[in-house]
Structures are given as C-alpha cells and as structure tokens.
Coordinates of C-alpha atoms in Angstrom, one line a residue:
Y1 CA 0.1 0.2 -0.6
P2 CA 1.4 3.8 -0.8
A3 CA 2.8 5.1 2.4
D4 CA 0.9 9.0 1.2
I5 CA -2.4 7.3 0.0
A6 CA -4.1 10.8 -0.2
G7 CA -0.9 11.7 -2.8
A8 CA -1.2 8.9 -5.1
H9 CA -4.6 9.2 -5.0
A10 CA -4.4 12.5 -6.5
A11 CA -1.6 11.6 -8.8
L12 CA -3.5 8.7 -10.2
A13 CA -6.4 11.0 -10.5
R14 CA -4.7 13.4 -12.6
F15 CA -4.3 10.4 -15.2
D16 CA -8.2 9.5 -14.8
L17 CA -6.8 6.4 -12.4
A18 CA -8.2 7.6 -9.0
E19 CA -10.4 4.2 -8.9
K20 CA -6.8 2.0 -9.2
L21 CA -5.0 3.0 -6.1
F22 CA -5.4 -0.5 -4.2
D23 CA -5.6 -2.1 -8.1
R24 CA -2.6 -4.9 -8.4
V25 CA -0.6 -3.6 -11.2
D26 CA -0.6 -6.8 -13.7
R27 CA -4.0 -6.5 -13.8
L28 CA -4.4 -3.1 -15.5
S29 CA -4.1 -2.7 -19.4
G30 CA -0.2 -1.6 -21.1
G31 CA -2.3 2.3 -21.4
E32 CA -3.1 1.7 -17.3
R33 CA 0.5 0.9 -16.1
Q34 CA 2.5 3.6 -18.0
R35 CA -0.3 6.0 -16.4
V36 CA 0.6 4.5 -13.4
G37 CA 4.4 5.6 -13.9
L38 CA 3.7 8.6 -14.4
A39 CA 1.8 9.5 -11.4
R40 CA 4.9 7.9 -9.7
A41 CA 7.5 9.8 -11.0
L42 CA 4.6 12.5 -9.8
V43 CA 4.1 11.3 -5.7
S44 CA 8.9 11.3 -6.2
G45 CA 8.9 14.8 -5.3
A46 CA 11.5 15.1 -7.5
G47 CA 13.2 18.4 -8.7
L48 CA 14.2 16.8 -12.0
L49 CA 11.4 14.4 -13.9
L50 CA 13.3 12.6 -16.9
V51 CA 10.7 10.4 -19.1
D52 CA 10.9 8.3 -21.3
E53 CA 8.6 8.1 -24.0
P54 CA 5.5 9.0 -21.4
L55 CA 3.2 8.2 -24.8
S56 CA 4.3 5.5 -26.8
A57 CA 1.6 3.1 -24.9
L58 CA -1.5 5.8 -25.4
D59 CA -4.2 6.8 -27.5
P60 CA -4.3 10.5 -28.7
T61 CA -7.1 11.5 -26.2
R62 CA -4.6 9.5 -23.0
S63 CA -1.6 10.9 -24.6
R64 CA -2.8 15.0 -25.1
Q65 CA -4.5 14.9 -21.2
A66 CA -1.0 12.7 -20.0
I67 CA 1.3 15.0 -21.3
A68 CA -0.7 18.2 -19.9
S69 CA -0.7 16.4 -16.5
L70 CA 3.0 16.3 -16.6
T71 CA 3.7 19.7 -17.3
Q72 CA 1.0 21.1 -15.7
A73 CA 2.8 19.1 -12.6
A74 CA 6.2 20.0 -13.2
R75 CA 4.6 23.6 -12.6
E76 CA 3.3 23.2 -10.2
A77 CA 6.8 21.4 -8.6
V78 CA 8.8 24.3 -9.7
A79 CA 10.1 21.2 -11.2
T80 CA 12.5 20.0 -14.5
L81 CA 10.9 18.2 -16.7
V82 CA 12.4 16.4 -19.9
A83 CA 10.9 13.9 -21.7
T84 CA 11.8 12.1 -24.8
L85 CA 8.8 12.2 -27.5
H86 CA 8.7 10.8 -31.1
Q87 CA 5.4 12.7 -31.3
V88 CA 7.0 16.0 -32.7
E89 CA 3.7 18.3 -32.8
V90 CA 3.5 17.2 -29.0
A91 CA 6.7 18.4 -28.3
I92 CA 6.7 21.6 -29.9
E93 CA 3.4 22.3 -28.7
R94 CA 4.0 21.7 -24.7
F95 CA 7.7 21.9 -24.4
P96 CA 9.6 25.7 -23.8
R97 CA 12.4 24.0 -25.6
I98 CA 13.3 21.5 -28.1
V99 CA 16.7 19.0 -28.3
G100 CA 17.1 18.0 -31.7
L101 CA 19.0 14.3 -31.8
R102 CA 20.0 12.5 -34.0
D103 CA 22.6 9.1 -33.9
G104 CA 23.5 10.4 -30.4
A105 CA 24.4 14.2 -31.2
V106 CA 22.7 17.4 -30.7
M107 CA 21.6 18.6 -34.0
F108 CA 19.9 21.4 -32.1
D109 CA 18.8 23.3 -28.8
L110 CA 16.4 25.9 -29.9
P111 CA 13.4 27.4 -28.5
S112 CA 10.5 25.2 -29.8
A113 CA 9.0 28.4 -31.6
Q114 CA 12.1 28.4 -33.6
V115 CA 11.6 24.9 -34.6
G116 CA 9.9 24.8 -38.0
R117 CA 9.6 22.4 -40.6
D118 CA 12.9 22.2 -42.2
R119 CA 15.0 22.0 -39.5
L120 CA 13.2 19.2 -38.5
A121 CA 13.4 17.8 -42.2
A122 CA 17.4 18.2 -41.4
L123 CA 16.0 15.9 -38.0
Y124 CA 14.5 13.5 -39.7
A125 CA 15.9 13.2 -43.1
Q126 CA 15.2 9.7 -45.2
F127 CA 12.8 9.5 -42.1
E128 CA 10.5 12.4 -42.9
H129 CA 7.3 10.2 -42.3
E130 CA 7.8 9.6 -39.0
L131 CA 6.6 13.5 -38.5
V132 CA 3.4 13.0 -39.3
A133 CA 1.3 11.7 -36.9
P134 CA -0.6 8.2 -37.3
A135 CA -4.3 8.9 -38.4
A136 CA -6.6 7.6 -35.1
P137 CA -8.8 5.2 -36.3
A138 CA -12.4 5.9 -36.7
D139 CA -14.5 4.2 -34.2
A140 CA -12.2 1.0 -34.1
P141 CA -13.0 -2.0 -32.4
P142 CA -11.0 -2.4 -28.9
P143 CA -8.4 -4.9 -29.0
P144 CA -8.9 -8.0 -27.0
P145 CA -7.9 -8.5 -23.9
A146 CA -4.6 -9.0 -22.9
P147 CA -4.5 -12.8 -22.1
A148 CA -3.6 -13.6 -18.2
V149 CA -0.2 -14.5 -17.2
M150 CA -0.8 -17.0 -13.7
H151 CA 2.6 -18.5 -11.9
C152 CA 1.4 -20.9 -9.6
R153 CA 3.2 -23.2 -7.6

C-alpha cells in the first residue's frame, strides 16, 4: 500500500486512474500501467523528472491528457521536466525548448518557436514519414484483452 495514500490518489486522479489506487498492477492494461508510472513520478517529489517516451502506449486522447498533466504538475512543483518524445507536434506545442538528437549527437537546441519544418526535415532526413502523426482509426473496435499470465506453485 502507498505510504502517502492521499498523494498517490491525487497523482492517479491526474491520469483518470484514481479508482485504481489499490488495484494490482498486473491487472492493468499497458496504457494504465504507463499512466501509473507517470503518476509515481509525480509523487516522487523530485526536482527533475526524466520521462522516456511517456506517451508510447497511450491513444491520442490519453496522450494529450498525460502530457498536460505532466507539464502542469512540473510547473506546480517548480520541477524541470525532460521528456523524450517522437510526437514532434506534441513536443513543439507543450515544451518551451526542443533538443533534436540524431545518432547520439545534438542537431539543435532551440526554443520550440524556432523549430520549423526545415530543421525537422534535416533532423529526420530519410525518416520524414515519422514527422506525420498516425491518424487515429475512426470507430475502431478495442483490441482484445491480453491473456493473463499466472504462475501457480
């Protein structure tokens, strides 16, 4: 059980998971697990939050909610938030500064307002297709639930 139940509940609520406070993690979906991990980062009290691909397992709606929650929580805590993202439009929209990396080298480190199409095209070169966010399928059926793996002794 969490040591700070109220704090854990509040952090989970930021990601629409307040009702999952006492649920086992192995019973959560991949996206729920990812959001729980983000909520855990918020209750850490750290002055520096390093999040790697925080939106990778989230649908577009949850991605917008998660990045808004992360940036707002960092502002409230006066913490620095560093995130690795492949969602270029989200990075430019939500972060004041963008660092473009390619093959381990810094290609640019600029205010987001100065990161234009030309810089992004140079950064992505032969991978320009990654600059376009995939379209969300209209009324796609939800994926089937993943099988539960249980080990019994």
